[in-house]
């Protein structure tokens, strides 16, 4: 048996940010990683559209946090310090600013320069095996499940296009344009992404998107050349456990995502890497401790924030926007809103049913990646 074969093999289902970060962590911890990706390449649900790698939940910089776990920022990442926000009527314009980057604009998709392309190539360079076009349903020897969302708590729909508009980041909070969510327009170096992010009324997605296009055309004169549609779902439900027997769940497959605004990349990479390390160490408790310590309280706070946000309505959005744009550094304000607080965690428990996940059933005694079977541990008979 060669050295390579002797190394502990960890199988991973899904080559998103969580899966690729997991595979990188496995090889760096001395194991072998094999990733199964049902599509023909990474991130085929995206087409080079812009997303934000959030930099507001912690004081530390997200890129440094990723570098500390061995993820190089070999992808395009433009720091964003200012966002122009519009209130519900669209007439009140407020700028929110931060000294440190509020987020980094990254591109998602399979092409060079995207986050996903960079992670894929970092993984391949480290000897990770990626099997494209293979769907995994079971992990009989254990492994890591990073299959992304399996249900929709939020959906986003938008257009990617070319434009001659100047660079800028814009957002609008309005239930008419994005039910219980927000809409955004991001322009960078001649490419634009315009989208609505809905947390309710998903069936009218098309209508909301049309209204957003109208709004940004009217307000900013946005010109969209060669528009291409994109869209997808997001899942944010805190699990009781992210471990089923010897299978660890990470990224959105575990429900790890910011419930307030649907930012999931950072949690996906962090949880994926931690799951990979724990698999090589054979210490599943290490992973449970990691996510409970690093992610759980942020998640609960963000979920509580979402509960309140959903009750604001258009008047409330206006008031919050005014408050957040008044001479404050928005990043500091956001940090305070996301900082785990006892009362918000307590509130979360009152409203937790709104964020319940049926995906990961810790009682199920099976090796399915998502519990499609009905095998459950039999309760010992009391007789
Ligand atoms: C339109 C849109 C905009 C977004 N904007 C932002 C943003 O601005 N900032 C942010 O932080 N987040 C954003 N998100 C969320 C972010 O994209 C996700 O949180 C993140 O990609 C989750 O990473 P993941 O690795 O957990 O899952 P995914 O990226 O979903 O990757 C899962 C992978 O697993 C594969 N797969 C699924 N099932 C199987 C199987 N059985 N076998 C093998 N492979 C399988 C899938 O094909 C996929 O490639 C957005 C999401 C959408 C849809």
Short mmCIF file of C-alpha atoms and ligand atoms in Angstrom, two decimals:
data_model
loop_
_atom_site.label_atom_id
_atom_site.label_comp_id
_atom_site.label_asym_id
_atom_site.label_seq_id
_atom_site.Cartn_x
_atom_site.Cartn_y
_atom_site.Cartn_z
CA UNK A 1 0.00 0.00 0.00
CA UNK A 2 1.42 3.40 -0.97
CA UNK A 3 1.64 6.37 1.41
CA UNK A 4 -1.14 8.00 -0.56
CA UNK A 5 -3.44 5.00 -0.11
CA UNK A 6 -2.60 4.74 3.59
CA UNK A 7 -3.88 8.24 4.26
CA UNK A 8 -7.32 8.52 5.77
CA UNK A 9 -9.86 9.09 2.95
CA UNK A 10 -12.63 11.60 3.61
CA UNK A 11 -15.52 11.71 1.14
CA UNK A 12 -17.36 14.97 0.69
CA UNK A 13 -20.64 15.53 -1.14
CA UNK A 14 -20.82 18.90 -2.89
CA UNK A 15 -18.10 21.17 -4.31
CA UNK A 16 -19.40 24.52 -3.08
CA UNK A 17 -17.34 26.78 -0.82
CA UNK A 18 -18.04 24.51 2.18
CA UNK A 19 -17.05 21.31 0.36
CA UNK A 20 -13.88 22.71 -1.17
CA UNK A 21 -12.80 24.33 2.11
CA UNK A 22 -13.46 21.00 3.79
CA UNK A 23 -11.33 19.12 1.24
CA UNK A 24 -8.47 21.60 1.64
CA UNK A 25 -8.59 21.18 5.41
CA UNK A 26 -8.54 17.40 5.05
CA UNK A 27 -5.37 17.32 2.94
CA UNK A 28 -3.67 19.88 5.15
CA UNK A 29 -4.44 17.76 8.19
CA UNK A 30 -2.73 14.81 6.48
CA UNK A 31 -5.77 13.05 4.97
CA UNK A 32 -7.02 12.35 1.46
CA UNK A 33 -10.09 14.15 0.16
CA UNK A 34 -12.51 13.06 -2.54
CA UNK A 35 -15.26 15.50 -3.45
CA UNK A 36 -18.37 14.44 -5.38
CA UNK A 37 -20.09 17.19 -7.33
CA UNK A 38 -23.31 16.36 -9.15
CA UNK A 39 -22.80 19.14 -11.71
CA UNK A 40 -20.16 19.28 -14.44
CA UNK A 41 -18.21 22.05 -12.68
CA UNK A 42 -18.23 24.19 -9.54
CA UNK A 43 -20.93 26.82 -8.92
CA UNK A 44 -22.87 26.19 -12.11
CA UNK A 45 -25.93 27.77 -10.46
CA UNK A 46 -24.07 31.10 -10.75
CA UNK A 47 -22.70 32.85 -13.84
CA UNK A 48 -20.08 35.26 -12.57
CA UNK A 49 -22.68 37.31 -10.65
CA UNK A 50 -21.53 39.41 -7.71
CA UNK A 51 -22.00 38.39 -4.11
CA UNK A 52 -20.78 39.95 -0.89
CA UNK A 53 -18.29 38.25 1.38
CA UNK A 54 -19.46 39.90 4.57
CA UNK A 55 -16.91 41.61 6.79
CA UNK A 56 -19.23 42.99 9.44
CA UNK A 57 -20.04 40.23 11.88
CA UNK A 58 -16.68 40.34 13.64
CA UNK A 59 -14.07 42.97 14.37
CA UNK A 60 -11.41 40.90 12.59
CA UNK A 61 -11.14 40.95 8.82
CA UNK A 62 -12.80 38.05 6.96
CA UNK A 63 -9.88 37.61 4.53
CA UNK A 64 -7.49 37.23 7.46
CA UNK A 65 -9.83 34.72 9.04
CA UNK A 66 -9.85 32.71 5.80
CA UNK A 67 -6.05 33.01 5.43
CA UNK A 68 -5.68 31.61 8.96
CA UNK A 69 -7.38 28.40 7.79
CA UNK A 70 -5.28 28.30 4.62
CA UNK A 71 -7.70 29.85 2.10
CA UNK A 72 -5.79 32.26 -0.12
CA UNK A 73 -7.70 35.25 -1.56
CA UNK A 74 -6.73 34.21 -5.09
CA UNK A 75 -10.17 35.37 -6.30
CA UNK A 76 -11.27 38.87 -7.32
CA UNK A 77 -12.33 40.73 -4.20
CA UNK A 78 -13.19 44.42 -4.26
CA UNK A 79 -13.56 46.10 -0.86
CA UNK A 80 -16.84 48.01 -0.50
CA UNK A 81 -16.91 50.91 1.97
CA UNK A 82 -20.10 52.67 0.92
CA UNK A 83 -23.61 51.60 -0.02
CA UNK A 84 -26.32 53.97 -1.22
CA UNK A 85 -29.60 52.86 0.32
CA UNK A 86 -33.13 53.81 -0.62
CA UNK A 87 -36.13 53.76 1.67
CA UNK A 88 -39.41 52.05 0.72
CA UNK A 89 -40.79 54.89 -1.41
CA UNK A 90 -37.49 55.08 -3.27
CA UNK A 91 -37.32 58.85 -2.81
CA UNK A 92 -35.20 58.99 0.35
CA UNK A 93 -31.57 58.25 -0.41
CA UNK A 94 -29.12 57.55 2.41
CA UNK A 95 -25.48 56.59 2.26
CA UNK A 96 -24.00 54.20 4.78
CA UNK A 97 -20.21 54.20 5.10
CA UNK A 98 -17.49 52.32 6.90
CA UNK A 99 -13.79 52.83 7.34
CA UNK A 100 -12.93 49.15 7.03
CA UNK A 101 -14.53 47.23 4.14
CA UNK A 102 -18.15 46.45 4.92
CA UNK A 103 -17.93 43.50 2.55
CA UNK A 104 -15.84 42.28 -0.35
CA UNK A 105 -17.45 42.04 -3.73
CA UNK A 106 -16.66 38.58 -5.11
CA UNK A 107 -17.89 36.80 -8.21
CA UNK A 108 -19.51 33.35 -8.13
CA UNK A 109 -19.35 30.80 -10.93
CA UNK A 110 -16.97 28.47 -12.75
CA UNK A 111 -14.88 31.00 -14.66
CA UNK A 112 -11.43 32.36 -13.75
CA UNK A 113 -11.49 35.09 -11.10
CA UNK A 114 -14.52 33.70 -9.24
CA UNK A 115 -14.37 32.50 -5.66
CA UNK A 116 -15.35 29.00 -6.75
CA UNK A 117 -12.73 28.72 -9.51
CA UNK A 118 -10.06 29.83 -7.06
CA UNK A 119 -11.12 27.32 -4.37
CA UNK A 120 -11.29 24.54 -6.96
CA UNK A 121 -7.77 25.25 -8.20
CA UNK A 122 -6.36 25.57 -4.67
CA UNK A 123 -7.91 22.18 -3.90
CA UNK A 124 -6.65 20.49 -7.06
CA UNK A 125 -3.16 21.89 -6.48
CA UNK A 126 -3.17 20.27 -3.02
CA UNK A 127 -4.12 16.88 -4.46
CA UNK A 128 -7.86 16.87 -3.78
CA UNK A 129 -9.78 14.53 -6.09
CA UNK A 130 -12.97 16.07 -7.48
CA UNK A 131 -15.45 13.80 -9.27
CA UNK A 132 -17.70 16.01 -11.34
CA UNK A 133 -21.02 14.71 -12.57
CA UNK A 134 -21.40 12.29 -9.63
CA UNK A 135 -24.28 12.62 -7.19
CA UNK A 136 -23.80 11.17 -3.76
CA UNK A 137 -26.77 9.81 -1.83
CA UNK A 138 -25.06 7.86 0.92
CA UNK A 139 -21.86 8.00 2.93
CA UNK A 140 -21.53 4.51 4.45
CA UNK A 141 -17.95 5.21 5.61
CA UNK A 142 -18.90 8.65 6.92
CA UNK A 143 -17.74 11.94 5.50
CA UNK A 144 -18.85 15.53 5.11
CA UNK A 145 -22.14 16.69 3.58
CA UNK A 146 -21.87 20.10 1.93
CA UNK A 147 -24.71 19.85 -0.57
CA UNK A 148 -26.01 23.38 -0.11
CA UNK A 149 -29.64 24.30 0.54
CA UNK A 150 -32.34 21.64 0.28
CA UNK A 151 -35.20 23.95 1.11
CA UNK A 152 -35.98 27.59 0.62
CA UNK A 153 -36.13 29.98 3.56
CA UNK A 154 -35.21 32.76 1.14
CA UNK A 155 -34.88 33.10 -2.60
CA UNK A 156 -32.90 35.49 -4.75
CA UNK A 157 -33.59 36.26 -8.40
CA UNK A 158 -31.75 38.68 -10.58
CA UNK A 159 -29.85 39.63 -13.70
CA UNK A 160 -26.19 39.70 -14.53
CA UNK A 161 -25.40 42.18 -17.31
CA UNK A 162 -22.84 44.43 -18.95
CA UNK A 163 -23.12 48.16 -18.42
CA UNK A 164 -21.32 51.46 -18.91
CA UNK A 165 -22.42 52.71 -15.48
CA UNK A 166 -19.86 53.82 -12.91
CA UNK A 167 -18.96 51.42 -10.10
CA UNK A 168 -21.31 51.51 -7.12
CA UNK A 169 -23.30 49.52 -4.57
CA UNK A 170 -26.99 50.27 -4.02
CA UNK A 171 -29.74 48.68 -1.94
CA UNK A 172 -33.42 49.25 -1.32
CA UNK A 173 -35.58 48.02 1.52
CA UNK A 174 -39.19 47.87 0.46
CA UNK A 175 -41.86 45.19 0.75
CA UNK A 176 -43.07 46.18 -2.72
CA UNK A 177 -39.73 45.31 -4.29
CA UNK A 178 -38.50 42.54 -1.97
CA UNK A 179 -40.98 41.03 0.49
CA UNK A 180 -39.37 41.00 3.97
CA UNK A 181 -35.97 41.26 2.29
CA UNK A 182 -34.07 43.75 0.16
CA UNK A 183 -33.01 44.40 -3.41
CA UNK A 184 -29.56 45.37 -4.61
CA UNK A 185 -27.61 46.68 -7.55
CA UNK A 186 -23.84 46.13 -7.70
CA UNK A 187 -21.70 47.58 -10.49
CA UNK A 188 -18.02 46.86 -10.89
CA UNK A 189 -15.79 47.40 -13.91
CA UNK A 190 -18.55 47.27 -16.49
CA UNK A 191 -20.44 44.32 -15.02
CA UNK A 192 -23.62 44.60 -13.01
CA UNK A 193 -25.77 42.39 -10.79
CA UNK A 194 -29.31 43.43 -9.93
CA UNK A 195 -31.40 41.18 -7.72
CA UNK A 196 -34.29 40.92 -5.33
CA UNK A 197 -33.90 38.84 -2.22
CA UNK A 198 -37.24 37.58 -0.90
CA UNK A 199 -38.01 36.07 2.47
CA UNK A 200 -41.73 35.75 1.77
CA UNK A 201 -44.21 35.59 -1.15
CA UNK A 202 -41.82 33.52 -3.32
CA UNK A 203 -44.45 32.84 -5.96
CA UNK A 204 -44.36 36.45 -7.11
CA UNK A 205 -40.61 36.43 -7.65
CA UNK A 206 -40.94 37.54 -11.29
CA UNK A 207 -43.14 40.49 -10.37
CA UNK A 208 -40.73 41.69 -7.65
CA UNK A 209 -37.78 41.41 -10.02
CA UNK A 210 -39.60 43.44 -12.72
CA UNK A 211 -40.38 46.12 -10.14
CA UNK A 212 -36.70 46.22 -9.10
CA UNK A 213 -35.52 46.61 -12.69
CA UNK A 214 -38.05 49.43 -13.19
CA UNK A 215 -36.96 51.10 -9.98
CA UNK A 216 -33.22 51.06 -10.69
CA UNK A 217 -33.80 52.16 -14.30
CA UNK A 218 -35.95 55.07 -13.17
CA UNK A 219 -33.82 56.07 -10.22
CA UNK A 220 -30.29 55.54 -11.49
CA UNK A 221 -30.79 55.13 -15.22
CA UNK A 222 -29.22 51.67 -15.11
CA UNK A 223 -28.47 50.32 -18.58
CA UNK A 224 -28.46 46.53 -18.83
CA UNK A 225 -26.78 45.03 -21.88
CA UNK A 226 -26.92 41.29 -22.53
CA UNK A 227 -28.90 40.52 -19.33
CA UNK A 228 -28.80 36.91 -18.09
CA UNK A 229 -31.17 35.61 -15.39
CA UNK A 230 -29.93 33.89 -12.25
CA UNK A 231 -31.57 32.77 -9.08
CA UNK A 232 -31.45 30.34 -6.23
CA UNK A 233 -32.61 29.47 -2.76
CA UNK A 234 -31.11 29.83 0.68
CA UNK A 235 -31.53 27.75 3.81
CA UNK A 236 -30.89 29.07 7.29
CA UNK A 237 -32.07 26.78 10.03
CA UNK A 238 -29.98 26.09 13.06
CA UNK A 239 -29.64 22.33 13.62
CA UNK A 240 -29.62 20.67 17.03
CA UNK A 241 -26.52 18.83 15.93
CA UNK A 242 -24.45 18.93 12.73
CA UNK A 243 -23.33 15.35 13.20
CA UNK A 244 -25.22 12.17 12.33
CA UNK A 245 -23.21 9.08 13.24
CA UNK A 246 -19.91 9.63 11.38
CA UNK A 247 -21.35 12.17 8.92
CA UNK A 248 -20.71 15.86 9.51
CA UNK A 249 -22.86 18.58 7.92
CA UNK A 250 -21.41 21.95 6.94
CA UNK A 251 -22.37 25.11 5.07
CA UNK A 252 -25.95 25.54 4.02
CA UNK A 253 -26.54 21.78 4.15
CA UNK A 254 -26.42 22.26 7.91
CA UNK A 255 -28.48 25.45 7.69
CA UNK A 256 -25.48 27.66 8.54
CA UNK A 257 -26.24 31.01 6.96
CA UNK A 258 -26.96 34.51 8.17
CA UNK A 259 -30.77 34.50 8.64
CA UNK A 260 -31.10 38.29 8.57
CA UNK A 261 -29.77 38.95 5.07
CA UNK A 262 -28.80 35.54 3.66
CA UNK A 263 -25.02 35.86 3.60
CA UNK A 264 -23.70 32.30 3.72
CA UNK A 265 -20.23 32.17 2.16
CA UNK A 266 -18.26 32.95 5.31
CA UNK A 267 -20.10 30.42 7.48
CA UNK A 268 -19.85 27.84 4.67
CA UNK A 269 -16.07 28.09 4.38
CA UNK A 270 -15.48 28.18 8.13
CA UNK A 271 -17.78 25.26 8.93
CA UNK A 272 -16.52 23.22 5.94
CA UNK A 273 -12.89 23.58 7.01
CA UNK A 274 -13.72 22.68 10.62
CA UNK A 275 -15.64 19.57 9.51
CA UNK A 276 -12.70 18.44 7.35
CA UNK A 277 -10.24 18.82 10.23
CA UNK A 278 -12.54 16.94 12.59
CA UNK A 279 -12.96 14.05 10.12
CA UNK A 280 -9.19 13.53 9.88
CA UNK A 281 -8.87 13.72 13.65
CA UNK A 282 -11.83 11.30 13.98
CA UNK A 283 -13.14 13.68 16.60
CA UNK A 284 -16.72 14.62 15.76
CA UNK A 285 -17.17 16.37 19.08
CA UNK A 286 -14.44 18.79 18.00
CA UNK A 287 -16.68 19.87 15.12
CA UNK A 288 -19.77 20.16 17.31
CA UNK A 289 -17.78 22.36 19.71
CA UNK A 290 -16.45 24.45 16.83
CA UNK A 291 -19.75 25.45 15.30
CA UNK A 292 -21.50 25.83 18.62
CA UNK A 293 -18.72 28.14 19.79
CA UNK A 294 -18.04 30.10 16.59
CA UNK A 295 -21.35 30.15 14.68
CA UNK A 296 -24.31 29.33 16.89
CA UNK A 297 -24.67 32.55 18.85
CA UNK A 298 -24.24 34.70 15.73
CA UNK A 299 -26.87 32.60 14.05
CA UNK A 300 -29.31 32.96 16.95
CA UNK A 301 -28.76 36.71 17.15
CA UNK A 302 -29.19 37.09 13.41
CA UNK A 303 -32.35 34.96 13.50
CA UNK A 304 -33.78 37.16 16.26
CA UNK A 305 -32.87 40.22 14.17
CA UNK A 306 -34.78 38.66 11.26
CA UNK A 307 -37.82 38.09 13.43
CA UNK A 308 -37.90 41.79 14.30
CA UNK A 309 -37.06 42.85 10.72
CA UNK A 310 -40.05 40.92 9.39
CA UNK A 311 -42.29 42.97 11.65
CA UNK A 312 -40.94 46.40 10.68
CA UNK A 313 -42.98 47.06 7.55
CA UNK A 314 -42.17 49.96 5.25
CA UNK A 315 -42.44 52.62 7.99
CA UNK A 316 -40.08 50.68 10.21
CA UNK A 317 -37.56 50.21 7.38
CA UNK A 318 -37.45 54.00 6.89
CA UNK A 319 -36.82 54.59 10.58
CA UNK A 320 -34.08 51.92 10.78
CA UNK A 321 -32.39 53.24 7.64
CA UNK A 322 -32.38 56.77 9.02
CA UNK A 323 -30.93 55.55 12.30
CA UNK A 324 -28.20 53.49 10.62
CA UNK A 325 -27.08 56.24 8.25
CA UNK A 326 -26.64 58.99 10.85
CA UNK A 327 -22.91 59.63 11.04
CA UNK A 328 -22.13 56.16 12.27
CA UNK A 329 -19.59 53.77 10.88
CA UNK A 330 -22.04 51.21 9.50
CA UNK A 331 -19.65 48.31 10.05
CA UNK A 332 -19.44 49.09 13.76
CA UNK A 333 -23.22 49.41 13.92
CA UNK A 334 -23.68 46.08 12.16
CA UNK A 335 -21.18 44.43 14.49
CA UNK A 336 -23.23 45.60 17.42
CA UNK A 337 -26.44 44.29 15.87
CA UNK A 338 -24.89 40.88 15.23
CA UNK A 339 -23.01 40.65 18.53
CA UNK A 340 -24.42 37.73 20.49
CA UNK A 341 -26.48 39.12 23.35
CA UNK A 342 -28.18 37.17 26.05
CA UNK A 343 -31.62 38.68 25.45
CA UNK A 344 -31.43 37.98 21.70
CA UNK A 345 -30.45 34.38 22.31
CA UNK A 346 -33.35 34.10 24.75
CA UNK A 347 -35.66 35.67 22.16
CA UNK A 348 -34.44 33.16 19.59
CA UNK A 349 -35.75 30.33 21.76
CA UNK A 350 -39.19 31.95 21.80
CA UNK A 351 -39.29 32.22 18.00
CA UNK A 352 -37.16 29.17 17.09
CA UNK A 353 -40.09 27.37 15.44
CA UNK A 354 -39.83 29.92 12.60
CA UNK A 355 -36.29 28.61 11.93
CA UNK A 356 -36.72 24.89 12.42
CA UNK A 357 -34.91 22.52 10.04
CA UNK A 358 -36.36 19.15 9.12
CA UNK A 359 -33.30 18.25 7.00
CA UNK A 360 -30.95 16.84 9.53
CA UNK A 361 -32.68 14.36 11.75
CA UNK A 362 -30.28 13.35 14.51
CA UNK A 363 -32.60 10.48 15.44
CA UNK A 364 -32.34 8.88 12.00
CA UNK A 365 -30.04 5.88 12.00
CA UNK A 366 -29.04 5.88 8.34
CA UNK A 367 -26.16 6.81 6.05
CA UNK A 368 -28.22 9.01 3.68
CA UNK A 369 -26.75 12.45 3.07
CA UNK A 370 -30.23 13.93 3.46
CA UNK A 371 -32.63 11.71 5.35
CA UNK A 372 -34.83 10.55 2.49
CA UNK A 373 -35.34 7.12 3.98
CA UNK A 374 -37.49 6.50 7.00
CA UNK A 375 -34.98 4.54 9.05
CA UNK A 376 -35.14 5.73 12.61
CA UNK A 377 -33.51 4.34 15.64
CA UNK A 378 -36.12 2.06 17.17
CA UNK A 379 -37.15 3.13 20.64
CA UNK A 380 -36.46 0.30 23.09
CA UNK A 381 -39.71 -1.31 24.05
CA UNK A 382 -40.71 -0.60 27.61
CA UNK A 383 -42.16 -4.09 27.97
C1 LIG B 1 -28.69 34.37 -5.81
C2 LIG B 1 -27.92 34.19 -4.53
C3 LIG B 1 -27.20 35.26 -4.01
C4 LIG B 1 -26.44 35.09 -2.84
N1 LIG B 1 -25.71 36.13 -2.37
C5 LIG B 1 -24.88 35.95 -1.32
C6 LIG B 1 -24.02 36.99 -0.88
O1 LIG B 1 -24.03 38.09 -1.43
N2 LIG B 1 -23.18 36.72 0.16
C7 LIG B 1 -23.14 35.51 0.79
O2 LIG B 1 -22.34 35.32 1.72
N3 LIG B 1 -23.96 34.50 0.40
C8 LIG B 1 -24.81 34.71 -0.63
N4 LIG B 1 -25.61 33.68 -1.04
C9 LIG B 1 -25.56 32.42 -0.31
C10 LIG B 1 -24.32 31.63 -0.71
O3 LIG B 1 -24.29 31.48 -2.11
C11 LIG B 1 -24.35 30.25 -0.06
O4 LIG B 1 -24.58 30.43 1.33
C12 LIG B 1 -23.08 29.46 -0.23
O5 LIG B 1 -22.80 29.22 -1.58
C13 LIG B 1 -23.25 28.12 0.49
O6 LIG B 1 -22.15 27.30 0.23
P1 LIG B 1 -22.27 25.71 0.36
O7 LIG B 1 -20.95 25.17 -0.01
O8 LIG B 1 -22.85 25.38 1.68
O9 LIG B 1 -23.38 25.29 -0.71
P2 LIG B 1 -23.45 25.50 -2.34
O10 LIG B 1 -22.66 26.70 -2.73
O11 LIG B 1 -24.89 25.47 -2.63
O12 LIG B 1 -22.73 24.21 -2.89
C14 LIG B 1 -23.32 22.94 -2.80
C15 LIG B 1 -22.80 22.08 -3.94
O13 LIG B 1 -23.21 20.73 -3.73
C16 LIG B 1 -23.64 20.17 -4.96
N5 LIG B 1 -24.53 19.05 -4.61
C17 LIG B 1 -25.79 19.11 -4.11
N6 LIG B 1 -26.25 17.88 -3.83
C18 LIG B 1 -25.27 17.02 -4.17
C19 LIG B 1 -25.13 15.59 -4.10
N7 LIG B 1 -26.12 14.81 -3.59
N8 LIG B 1 -24.00 15.02 -4.54
C20 LIG B 1 -22.98 15.79 -5.04
N9 LIG B 1 -23.05 17.13 -5.13
C21 LIG B 1 -24.17 17.74 -4.68
C22 LIG B 1 -24.30 21.33 -5.67
O14 LIG B 1 -24.36 21.12 -7.08
C23 LIG B 1 -23.38 22.49 -5.28
O15 LIG B 1 -22.33 22.66 -6.20
C24 LIG B 1 -26.42 33.84 -2.18
C25 LIG B 1 -27.18 32.76 -2.69
C26 LIG B 1 -27.92 32.94 -3.84
C27 LIG B 1 -28.72 31.77 -4.38
#
